[in-house]
């Protein structure tokens, strides 16, 4: 038997030596292990919201009220049309009768009368969305104005739609 040759090991020796020396080289631009300024902040401390002190935008509230105004201006006409449809539906005869057809036509007129209300609600939502998309901050007072107008629009729309749904249910019998 022959003894193993050490020639391959001798050939790999410079490569192993170069690899070992490269591992000992200093690392340039290595990240520091020192504490960062953000790490000095105690995460248990409450975050103070100073946005309440920011001034509101009176032009925003006025603009949003102007966008919502057609809904409130149209409300009496819609209520009148719904009342007429309620009266005709209460006295409507069987499906297909003359009185039932008149009640259906009156219901259609009431739904059509509510169209400006629906459009105003959509325009209001779009105006608020545009304001948010613009990146302009809504301070708490502005947000309160938006919510108040939205609640008024929602109540108006909800009330009218409930009355219209009741008429539809009465005529569907």
mmCIF file of N, CA and C in Angstrom, residues 75-163:
data_model
loop_
_atom_site.group_PDB
_atom_site.id
_atom_site.type_symbol
_atom_site.label_atom_id
_atom_site.label_comp_id
_atom_site.label_asym_id
_atom_site.label_seq_id
_atom_site.Cartn_x
_atom_site.Cartn_y
_atom_site.Cartn_z
ATOM 1 N N UNK A 75 -85.333 68.745 0.793
ATOM 2 C CA UNK A 75 -86.038 67.907 1.774
ATOM 3 C C UNK A 75 -87.533 68.202 1.869
ATOM 4 N N UNK A 76 -87.972 69.451 1.934
ATOM 5 C CA UNK A 76 -89.427 69.683 2.013
ATOM 6 C C UNK A 76 -90.178 69.161 0.779
ATOM 7 N N UNK A 77 -89.608 69.314 -0.385
ATOM 8 C CA UNK A 77 -90.269 68.816 -1.593
ATOM 9 C C UNK A 77 -90.340 67.290 -1.579
ATOM 10 N N UNK A 78 -89.273 66.653 -1.122
ATOM 11 C CA UNK A 78 -89.258 65.189 -1.041
ATOM 12 C C UNK A 78 -90.296 64.726 -0.020
ATOM 13 N N UNK A 79 -90.320 65.384 1.140
ATOM 14 C CA UNK A 79 -91.293 65.001 2.167
ATOM 15 C C UNK A 79 -92.723 65.173 1.663
ATOM 16 N N UNK A 80 -92.973 66.215 0.914
ATOM 17 C CA UNK A 80 -94.304 66.444 0.345
ATOM 18 C C UNK A 80 -94.664 65.337 -0.645
ATOM 19 N N UNK A 81 -93.698 64.974 -1.505
ATOM 20 C CA UNK A 81 -93.952 63.910 -2.484
ATOM 21 C C UNK A 81 -94.162 62.568 -1.787
ATOM 22 N N UNK A 82 -93.407 62.320 -0.734
ATOM 23 C CA UNK A 82 -93.576 61.067 0.007
ATOM 24 C C UNK A 82 -94.930 61.045 0.711
ATOM 25 N N UNK A 83 -95.341 62.180 1.279
ATOM 26 C CA UNK A 83 -96.651 62.254 1.943
ATOM 27 C C UNK A 83 -97.774 61.980 0.959
ATOM 28 N N UNK A 84 -97.673 62.527 -0.238
ATOM 29 C CA UNK A 84 -98.684 62.285 -1.282
ATOM 30 C C UNK A 84 -98.715 60.799 -1.626
ATOM 31 N N UNK A 85 -97.538 60.184 -1.767
ATOM 32 C CA UNK A 85 -97.481 58.758 -2.094
ATOM 33 C C UNK A 85 -98.043 57.916 -0.947
ATOM 34 N N UNK A 86 -97.788 58.321 0.296
ATOM 35 C CA UNK A 86 -98.335 57.595 1.449
ATOM 36 C C UNK A 86 -99.862 57.651 1.441
ATOM 37 N N UNK A 87 -100.404 58.824 1.149
ATOM 38 C CA UNK A 87 -101.859 58.984 1.113
ATOM 39 C C UNK A 87 -102.478 58.110 0.030
ATOM 40 N N UNK A 88 -101.872 58.139 -1.162
ATOM 41 C CA UNK A 88 -102.407 57.331 -2.263
ATOM 42 C C UNK A 88 -102.223 55.835 -2.004
ATOM 43 N N UNK A 89 -101.111 55.444 -1.362
ATOM 44 C CA UNK A 89 -100.880 54.032 -1.076
ATOM 45 C C UNK A 89 -101.867 53.527 -0.029
ATOM 46 N N UNK A 90 -102.225 54.406 0.920
ATOM 47 C CA UNK A 90 -103.174 54.006 1.963
ATOM 48 C C UNK A 90 -104.558 53.718 1.382
ATOM 49 N N UNK A 91 -104.913 54.402 0.316
ATOM 50 C CA UNK A 91 -106.236 54.204 -0.281
ATOM 51 C C UNK A 91 -106.188 53.388 -1.564
ATOM 52 N N UNK A 92 -105.027 52.791 -1.853
ATOM 53 C CA UNK A 92 -104.882 52.019 -3.092
ATOM 54 C C UNK A 92 -105.661 50.714 -3.006
ATOM 55 N N UNK A 93 -106.225 50.354 -4.133
ATOM 56 C CA UNK A 93 -106.954 49.094 -4.219
ATOM 57 C C UNK A 93 -106.001 47.943 -4.529
ATOM 58 N N UNK A 94 -106.536 46.925 -5.143
ATOM 59 C CA UNK A 94 -105.767 45.721 -5.472
ATOM 60 C C UNK A 94 -104.715 46.041 -6.538
ATOM 61 N N UNK A 95 -103.713 45.142 -6.617
ATOM 62 C CA UNK A 95 -102.662 45.315 -7.640
ATOM 63 C C UNK A 95 -103.298 45.447 -9.020
ATOM 64 N N UNK A 96 -102.858 46.451 -9.751
ATOM 65 C CA UNK A 96 -103.338 46.662 -11.116
ATOM 66 C C UNK A 96 -104.537 47.574 -11.205
ATOM 67 N N UNK A 97 -105.144 47.922 -10.085
ATOM 68 C CA UNK A 97 -106.303 48.814 -10.127
ATOM 69 C C UNK A 97 -105.827 50.238 -10.421
ATOM 70 N N UNK A 98 -106.787 51.098 -10.780
ATOM 71 C CA UNK A 98 -106.457 52.489 -11.092
ATOM 72 C C UNK A 98 -105.809 53.183 -9.883
ATOM 73 N N UNK A 99 -106.349 52.951 -8.690
ATOM 74 C CA UNK A 99 -105.798 53.613 -7.501
ATOM 75 C C UNK A 99 -104.403 53.075 -7.171
ATOM 76 N N UNK A 100 -104.173 51.800 -7.412
ATOM 77 C CA UNK A 100 -102.846 51.206 -7.165
ATOM 78 C C UNK A 100 -101.824 51.781 -8.151
ATOM 79 N N UNK A 101 -102.227 51.936 -9.416
ATOM 80 C CA UNK A 101 -101.341 52.520 -10.432
ATOM 81 C C UNK A 101 -101.020 53.970 -10.076
ATOM 82 N N UNK A 102 -102.009 54.721 -9.623
ATOM 83 C CA UNK A 102 -101.777 56.115 -9.226
ATOM 84 C C UNK A 102 -100.804 56.176 -8.034
ATOM 85 N N UNK A 103 -100.939 55.252 -7.099
ATOM 86 C CA UNK A 103 -100.037 55.211 -5.947
ATOM 87 C C UNK A 103 -98.618 54.852 -6.388
ATOM 88 N N UNK A 104 -98.499 53.917 -7.331
ATOM 89 C CA UNK A 104 -97.178 53.533 -7.860
ATOM 90 C C UNK A 104 -96.523 54.716 -8.572
ATOM 91 N N UNK A 105 -97.297 55.441 -9.345
ATOM 92 C CA UNK A 105 -96.758 56.607 -10.044
ATOM 93 C C UNK A 105 -96.337 57.684 -9.040
ATOM 94 N N UNK A 106 -97.112 57.854 -7.992
ATOM 95 C CA UNK A 106 -96.769 58.823 -6.961
ATOM 96 C C UNK A 106 -95.499 58.394 -6.220
ATOM 97 N N UNK A 107 -95.349 57.104 -5.982
ATOM 98 C CA UNK A 107 -94.131 56.583 -5.358
ATOM 99 C C UNK A 107 -92.921 56.842 -6.253
ATOM 100 N N UNK A 108 -93.074 56.624 -7.543
ATOM 101 C CA UNK A 108 -91.983 56.898 -8.490
ATOM 102 C C UNK A 108 -91.606 58.373 -8.485
ATOM 103 N N UNK A 109 -92.606 59.239 -8.392
ATOM 104 C CA UNK A 109 -92.335 60.677 -8.333
ATOM 105 C C UNK A 109 -91.588 61.038 -7.047
ATOM 106 N N UNK A 110 -91.920 60.383 -5.944
ATOM 107 C CA UNK A 110 -91.227 60.650 -4.677
ATOM 108 C C UNK A 110 -89.776 60.178 -4.747
ATOM 109 N N UNK A 111 -89.551 59.030 -5.349
ATOM 110 C CA UNK A 111 -88.181 58.527 -5.509
ATOM 111 C C UNK A 111 -87.386 59.486 -6.405
ATOM 112 N N UNK A 112 -88.020 59.965 -7.472
ATOM 113 C CA UNK A 112 -87.346 60.913 -8.367
ATOM 114 C C UNK A 112 -87.063 62.232 -7.645
ATOM 115 N N UNK A 113 -87.965 62.647 -6.768
ATOM 116 C CA UNK A 113 -87.759 63.897 -6.026
ATOM 117 C C UNK A 113 -86.576 63.779 -5.070
ATOM 118 N N UNK A 114 -86.262 62.559 -4.654
ATOM 119 C CA UNK A 114 -85.151 62.376 -3.718
ATOM 120 C C UNK A 114 -83.796 62.373 -4.423
ATOM 121 N N UNK A 115 -83.775 62.371 -5.734
ATOM 122 C CA UNK A 115 -82.516 62.320 -6.496
ATOM 123 C C UNK A 115 -81.538 63.440 -6.143
ATOM 124 N N UNK A 116 -81.952 64.695 -5.981
ATOM 125 C CA UNK A 116 -80.991 65.726 -5.573
ATOM 126 C C UNK A 116 -80.386 65.472 -4.182
ATOM 127 N N UNK A 117 -81.159 64.847 -3.308
ATOM 128 C CA UNK A 117 -80.636 64.506 -1.983
ATOM 129 C C UNK A 117 -79.513 63.477 -2.132
ATOM 130 N N UNK A 118 -79.756 62.464 -2.929
ATOM 131 C CA UNK A 118 -78.751 61.418 -3.160
ATOM 132 C C UNK A 118 -77.508 62.003 -3.823
ATOM 133 N N UNK A 119 -77.710 62.886 -4.791
ATOM 134 C CA UNK A 119 -76.565 63.535 -5.456
ATOM 135 C C UNK A 119 -75.759 64.392 -4.480
ATOM 136 N N UNK A 120 -76.449 65.126 -3.615
ATOM 137 C CA UNK A 120 -75.757 65.976 -2.645
ATOM 138 C C UNK A 120 -74.944 65.140 -1.666
ATOM 139 N N UNK A 121 -75.473 63.988 -1.270
ATOM 140 C CA UNK A 121 -74.729 63.098 -0.378
ATOM 141 C C UNK A 121 -73.478 62.586 -1.077
ATOM 142 N N UNK A 122 -73.602 62.209 -2.332
ATOM 143 C CA UNK A 122 -72.436 61.762 -3.096
ATOM 144 C C UNK A 122 -71.409 62.865 -3.276
ATOM 145 N N UNK A 123 -71.867 64.072 -3.546
ATOM 146 C CA UNK A 123 -70.947 65.206 -3.715
ATOM 147 C C UNK A 123 -70.246 65.530 -2.398
ATOM 148 N N UNK A 124 -70.973 65.418 -1.294
ATOM 149 C CA UNK A 124 -70.375 65.656 0.017
ATOM 150 C C UNK A 124 -69.271 64.626 0.290
ATOM 151 N N UNK A 125 -69.585 63.358 0.056
ATOM 152 C CA UNK A 125 -68.586 62.303 0.256
ATOM 153 C C UNK A 125 -67.365 62.525 -0.629
ATOM 154 N N UNK A 126 -67.595 62.929 -1.876
ATOM 155 C CA UNK A 126 -66.482 63.181 -2.797
ATOM 156 C C UNK A 126 -65.635 64.365 -2.336
ATOM 157 N N UNK A 127 -66.282 65.404 -1.822
ATOM 158 C CA UNK A 127 -65.535 66.580 -1.345
ATOM 159 C C UNK A 127 -64.652 66.216 -0.148
ATOM 160 N N UNK A 128 -65.181 65.403 0.752
ATOM 161 C CA UNK A 128 -64.381 64.972 1.904
ATOM 162 C C UNK A 128 -63.239 64.076 1.438
ATOM 163 N N UNK A 129 -63.533 63.160 0.516
ATOM 164 C CA UNK A 129 -62.494 62.268 0.000
ATOM 165 C C UNK A 129 -61.396 63.054 -0.717
ATOM 166 N N UNK A 130 -61.783 64.068 -1.474
ATOM 167 C CA UNK A 130 -60.786 64.913 -2.151
ATOM 168 C C UNK A 130 -59.898 65.621 -1.142
ATOM 169 N N UNK A 131 -60.506 66.098 -0.068
ATOM 170 C CA UNK A 131 -59.730 66.783 0.976
ATOM 171 C C UNK A 131 -58.718 65.815 1.599
ATOM 172 N N UNK A 132 -59.143 64.608 1.871
ATOM 173 C CA UNK A 132 -58.248 63.608 2.454
ATOM 174 C C UNK A 132 -57.166 63.224 1.460
ATOM 175 N N UNK A 133 -57.543 63.029 0.191
ATOM 176 C CA UNK A 133 -56.570 62.641 -0.835
ATOM 177 C C UNK A 133 -55.551 63.736 -1.097
ATOM 178 N N UNK A 134 -55.922 64.979 -0.858
ATOM 179 C CA UNK A 134 -54.991 66.081 -1.103
ATOM 180 C C UNK A 134 -53.847 66.095 -0.097
ATOM 181 N N UNK A 135 -54.017 65.349 0.997
ATOM 182 C CA UNK A 135 -52.969 65.312 2.010
ATOM 183 C C UNK A 135 -53.092 66.419 3.033
ATOM 184 N N UNK A 136 -54.078 67.275 2.869
ATOM 185 C CA UNK A 136 -54.303 68.347 3.843
ATOM 186 C C UNK A 136 -54.912 67.728 5.090
ATOM 187 N N UNK A 137 -54.331 68.021 6.202
ATOM 188 C CA UNK A 137 -54.752 67.395 7.451
ATOM 189 C C UNK A 137 -56.111 67.928 7.901
ATOM 190 N N UNK A 138 -56.942 67.020 8.391
ATOM 191 C CA UNK A 138 -58.203 67.400 9.007
ATOM 192 C C UNK A 138 -57.972 67.482 10.510
ATOM 193 N N UNK A 139 -58.004 68.679 11.058
ATOM 194 C CA UNK A 139 -57.815 68.846 12.496
ATOM 195 C C UNK A 139 -59.109 68.427 13.196
ATOM 196 N N UNK A 140 -59.074 68.175 14.492
ATOM 197 C CA UNK A 140 -60.272 67.686 15.187
ATOM 198 C C UNK A 140 -61.523 68.553 14.987
ATOM 199 N N UNK A 141 -61.367 69.868 14.949
ATOM 200 C CA UNK A 141 -62.549 70.724 14.748
ATOM 201 C C UNK A 141 -63.132 70.510 13.345
ATOM 202 N N UNK A 142 -62.249 70.379 12.344
ATOM 203 C CA UNK A 142 -62.731 70.131 10.979
ATOM 204 C C UNK A 142 -63.405 68.770 10.898
ATOM 205 N N UNK A 143 -62.822 67.786 11.539
ATOM 206 C CA UNK A 143 -63.385 66.442 11.538
ATOM 207 C C UNK A 143 -64.749 66.435 12.232
ATOM 208 N N UNK A 144 -64.879 67.214 13.292
ATOM 209 C CA UNK A 144 -66.171 67.318 13.974
ATOM 210 C C UNK A 144 -67.222 67.946 13.054
ATOM 211 N N UNK A 145 -66.827 68.950 12.271
ATOM 212 C CA UNK A 145 -67.764 69.570 11.313
ATOM 213 C C UNK A 145 -68.183 68.562 10.250
ATOM 214 N N UNK A 146 -67.218 67.821 9.734
ATOM 215 C CA UNK A 146 -67.516 66.807 8.715
ATOM 216 C C UNK A 146 -68.490 65.782 9.275
ATOM 217 N N UNK A 147 -68.220 65.315 10.477
ATOM 218 C CA UNK A 147 -69.087 64.290 11.077
ATOM 219 C C UNK A 147 -70.490 64.830 11.355
ATOM 220 N N UNK A 148 -70.597 66.084 11.786
ATOM 221 C CA UNK A 148 -71.908 66.662 12.078
ATOM 222 C C UNK A 148 -72.747 66.791 10.804
ATOM 223 N N UNK A 149 -72.142 67.292 9.744
ATOM 224 C CA UNK A 149 -72.873 67.430 8.477
ATOM 225 C C UNK A 149 -73.232 66.057 7.926
ATOM 226 N N UNK A 150 -72.302 65.120 8.005
ATOM 227 C CA UNK A 150 -72.566 63.757 7.520
ATOM 228 C C UNK A 150 -73.702 63.106 8.309
ATOM 229 N N UNK A 151 -73.753 63.345 9.607
ATOM 230 C CA UNK A 151 -74.825 62.775 10.430
ATOM 231 C C UNK A 151 -76.184 63.376 10.047
ATOM 232 N N UNK A 152 -76.216 64.667 9.764
ATOM 233 C CA UNK A 152 -77.471 65.303 9.340
ATOM 234 C C UNK A 152 -77.930 64.740 7.997
ATOM 235 N N UNK A 153 -76.986 64.593 7.060
ATOM 236 C CA UNK A 153 -77.328 64.031 5.756
ATOM 237 C C UNK A 153 -77.807 62.589 5.896
ATOM 238 N N UNK A 154 -77.124 61.836 6.732
ATOM 239 C CA UNK A 154 -77.489 60.435 6.935
ATOM 240 C C UNK A 154 -78.886 60.325 7.533
ATOM 241 N N UNK A 155 -79.187 61.145 8.510
ATOM 242 C CA UNK A 155 -80.505 61.111 9.136
ATOM 243 C C UNK A 155 -81.598 61.479 8.135
ATOM 244 N N UNK A 156 -81.369 62.504 7.353
ATOM 245 C CA UNK A 156 -82.337 62.910 6.333
ATOM 246 C C UNK A 156 -82.575 61.780 5.339
ATOM 247 N N UNK A 157 -81.503 61.215 4.822
ATOM 248 C CA UNK A 157 -81.598 60.133 3.837
ATOM 249 C C UNK A 157 -82.262 58.896 4.442
ATOM 250 N N UNK A 158 -81.861 58.526 5.658
ATOM 251 C CA UNK A 158 -82.408 57.331 6.309
ATOM 252 C C UNK A 158 -83.922 57.473 6.515
ATOM 253 N N UNK A 159 -84.336 58.617 7.008
ATOM 254 C CA UNK A 159 -85.754 58.853 7.264
ATOM 255 C C UNK A 159 -86.567 58.774 5.968
ATOM 256 N N UNK A 160 -86.086 59.413 4.918
ATOM 257 C CA UNK A 160 -86.811 59.400 3.641
ATOM 258 C C UNK A 160 -86.857 57.990 3.053
ATOM 259 N N UNK A 161 -85.749 57.277 3.119
ATOM 260 C CA UNK A 161 -85.723 55.918 2.557
ATOM 261 C C UNK A 161 -86.619 54.958 3.333
ATOM 262 N N UNK A 162 -86.713 55.147 4.642
ATOM 263 C CA UNK A 162 -87.617 54.306 5.436
ATOM 264 C C UNK A 162 -89.063 54.525 5.011
ATOM 265 N N UNK A 163 -89.417 55.768 4.819
ATOM 266 C CA UNK A 163 -90.790 56.071 4.406
ATOM 267 C C UNK A 163 -91.064 55.501 3.017
#
